[in-house]
CSV table of C-alpha atoms in Angstrom, one decimal:
chain,number,residue,atom,x,y,z
J,1,MET,CA,88.9,113.9,101.0
J,2,ASN,CA,89.6,111.3,98.4
J,3,GLU,CA,88.0,112.0,95.0
J,4,ILE,CA,88.0,109.6,92.0
J,5,SER,CA,87.1,110.6,88.5
J,6,GLY,CA,87.7,108.8,85.2
J,7,ALA,CA,90.3,109.7,82.6
J,8,THR,CA,89.2,110.4,79.0
J,9,THR,CA,91.8,108.3,77.1
J,10,ALA,CA,90.7,105.1,75.5
J,11,GLN,CA,94.2,103.9,74.5
J,12,GLY,CA,94.6,100.2,75.2
J,13,LEU,CA,91.0,99.7,76.1
J,14,ARG,CA,88.6,97.3,74.4
J,15,PHE,CA,85.0,98.1,73.8
J,16,GLY,CA,82.0,96.1,72.7
J,17,ILE,CA,79.3,98.1,70.9
J,18,VAL,CA,75.9,96.6,70.6
J,19,VAL,CA,73.7,98.4,68.0
J,20,SER,CA,70.2,97.7,66.9
J,21,ARG,CA,69.4,97.5,63.1
J,22,PHE,CA,65.8,98.6,63.7
J,23,ASN,CA,65.5,102.4,63.1
J,24,GLU,CA,68.8,102.2,61.2
J,25,LEU,CA,68.6,105.7,60.0
J,26,VAL,CA,69.1,106.8,63.6
J,27,THR,CA,71.2,103.9,65.0
J,28,GLU,CA,73.9,104.2,62.3
J,29,ARG,CA,74.4,107.8,63.3
J,30,LEU,CA,74.7,106.8,67.0
J,31,LEU,CA,77.2,104.1,66.0
J,32,ALA,CA,79.3,106.5,63.9
J,33,GLY,CA,79.4,109.0,66.8
J,34,ALA,CA,80.5,106.3,69.3
J,35,ILE,CA,83.2,104.9,67.0
J,36,ASP,CA,84.6,108.4,66.2
J,37,THR,CA,84.7,109.3,69.9
J,38,LEU,CA,86.6,106.1,70.8
J,39,LEU,CA,89.1,106.4,68.0
J,40,ARG,CA,89.7,110.1,68.8
J,41,ALA,CA,90.3,109.1,72.4
J,42,GLY,CA,93.0,106.7,71.4
J,43,ALA,CA,91.3,103.3,70.9
J,44,GLY,CA,92.4,101.3,68.0
J,45,ARG,CA,90.0,99.9,65.5
J,46,GLU,CA,91.1,96.4,66.5
J,47,ASP,CA,89.9,97.2,70.0
J,48,LEU,CA,86.3,97.7,68.9
J,49,THR,CA,83.8,94.9,68.5
J,50,VAL,CA,80.5,95.9,66.9
J,51,VAL,CA,77.6,93.5,67.4
J,52,ARG,CA,74.5,94.2,65.4
J,53,VAL,CA,71.2,92.9,66.6
J,54,PRO,CA,67.7,93.1,65.1
J,55,GLY,CA,66.1,95.5,67.5
J,56,SER,CA,66.5,97.1,70.9
J,57,PHE,CA,64.9,94.2,72.7
J,58,GLU,CA,67.9,92.1,71.7
J,59,ILE,CA,70.5,94.6,72.9
J,60,PRO,CA,70.7,93.3,76.5
J,61,GLN,CA,71.1,89.7,75.4
J,62,ALA,CA,74.1,90.6,73.2
J,63,ALA,CA,75.5,92.8,75.9
J,64,GLN,CA,75.2,89.9,78.3
J,65,LEU,CA,77.1,87.6,75.9
J,66,LEU,CA,79.8,90.1,75.5
J,67,ALA,CA,80.1,90.5,79.2
J,68,GLU,CA,80.3,86.8,79.7
J,69,ALA,CA,83.1,86.5,77.2
J,70,GLY,CA,85.2,88.8,79.4
J,71,ARG,CA,87.2,90.4,76.6
J,72,GLN,CA,85.7,93.9,76.8
J,73,ASP,CA,86.6,96.7,79.2
J,74,ALA,CA,83.2,98.3,78.6
J,75,ILE,CA,80.1,97.7,76.5
J,76,ILE,CA,78.1,100.5,74.8
J,77,CYS,CA,74.5,99.9,74.0
J,78,LEU,CA,72.9,101.8,71.1
J,79,GLY,CA,69.4,101.7,69.8
J,80,ALA,CA,66.3,103.8,69.0
J,81,LEU,CA,62.8,103.2,70.4
J,82,ILE,CA,60.4,105.6,68.7
J,83,LYS,CA,56.8,105.7,69.9
J,84,GLY,CA,54.3,104.3,67.5
J,85,GLU,CA,50.6,103.8,67.4
J,86,THR,CA,50.6,100.9,69.8
J,87,ASP,CA,51.8,100.4,73.4
J,88,HIS,CA,54.7,98.3,72.2
J,89,TYR,CA,57.1,101.2,72.9
J,90,ASP,CA,56.0,101.5,76.5
J,91,HIS,CA,56.8,97.9,77.3
J,92,LEU,CA,60.2,97.9,75.5
J,93,ALA,CA,61.6,101.2,76.9
J,94,SER,CA,61.6,100.1,80.5
J,95,THR,CA,62.4,96.5,79.8
J,96,VAL,CA,65.4,97.3,77.7
J,97,ALA,CA,66.7,99.9,80.2
J,98,GLY,CA,66.3,97.6,83.1
J,99,ALA,CA,67.9,94.6,81.4
J,100,ILE,CA,71.0,96.7,80.3
J,101,ALA,CA,71.4,97.9,83.9
J,102,GLU,CA,71.2,94.3,85.1
J,103,VAL,CA,74.1,93.3,82.8
J,104,ALA,CA,76.2,96.1,84.2
J,105,LEU,CA,75.5,95.2,87.8
J,106,LYS,CA,75.8,91.4,87.3
J,107,HIS,CA,79.2,91.7,85.8
J,108,ALA,CA,80.5,94.8,87.6
J,109,LEU,CA,81.3,96.1,84.1
J,110,PRO,CA,80.8,99.5,82.6
J,111,VAL,CA,77.7,99.1,80.3
J,112,THR,CA,76.4,102.4,79.0
J,113,PHE,CA,72.9,103.3,77.8
J,114,GLY,CA,72.7,105.0,74.4
J,115,VAL,CA,69.2,103.8,73.5
J,116,LEU,CA,67.0,106.7,72.5
J,117,THR,CA,63.4,106.7,73.6
J,118,THR,CA,61.6,109.4,71.7
J,119,ALA,CA,58.1,110.2,70.4
J,120,THR,CA,59.1,110.9,66.8
J,121,VAL,CA,61.8,110.2,64.3
J,122,GLU,CA,62.7,113.9,64.2
J,123,GLN,CA,63.4,113.8,67.9
J,124,ALA,CA,65.6,110.8,67.5
J,125,LEU,CA,67.6,112.3,64.7
J,126,ASN,CA,68.1,115.5,66.8
J,127,ARG,CA,69.7,113.2,69.4
J,128,ALA,CA,71.8,111.2,66.9
J,129,GLY,CA,74.0,114.0,65.6
J,130,GLY,CA,71.3,116.7,65.2
J,131,LYS,CA,70.7,119.9,67.2
J,132,TYR,CA,70.8,118.0,70.6
J,133,GLY,CA,74.1,116.3,70.0
J,134,ASN,CA,74.8,112.6,69.6
J,135,LYS,CA,73.9,110.2,72.4
J,136,GLY,CA,76.3,107.7,70.8
J,137,VAL,CA,79.1,110.1,71.6
J,138,GLU,CA,77.9,110.5,75.1
J,139,ALA,CA,77.6,106.8,75.7
J,140,ALA,CA,81.1,106.2,74.4
J,141,GLN,CA,82.5,109.0,76.6
J,142,ALA,CA,80.8,107.6,79.6
J,143,ALA,CA,82.2,104.1,78.9
J,144,ILE,CA,85.7,105.4,78.7
J,145,GLU,CA,85.4,107.3,82.0
J,146,LEU,CA,83.7,104.4,83.8
J,147,VAL,CA,86.5,102.0,82.8
J,148,HIS,CA,89.0,104.3,84.6
J,149,VAL,CA,86.7,104.8,87.6
J,150,ARG,CA,86.3,101.0,87.9
J,151,ARG,CA,90.1,100.5,87.7
J,152,ALA,CA,90.7,103.2,90.3
J,153,LEU,CA,88.2,101.7,92.7
J,154,GLN,CA,89.5,98.2,92.3
J,155,SER,CA,93.2,99.1,92.9
């Protein structure tokens, strides 16, 4: 049996991080977690490109542009969709998730999903460094591992 799994070192790897400014109280915590994870894993600050976009709807477009530029080993998408009084959230959640997945598949590039979809701000904060961890950390860890899996499968 042949088994492939990804390493956890980010040394020498380049990462694009797309982060939404909307719900900044949450997204800045996701970003801090992702950056800290990448640096602790050996990435250099010069290997990180942070792209800020207005909201979660714009995340896939920025991820697409990063992928087309071809300078990143992986792209990490971070945002926070918090349910409000209208059905705007329902339309965005599935649209953003599908569009991010499409970028990954179109470019055969690791693109990770760190976009929270929660009912309340409290739930979002609990997933952005609160009692349920930090999904920015998890998205960064997944990106590192997927780069190594991709390289192993391509060699």
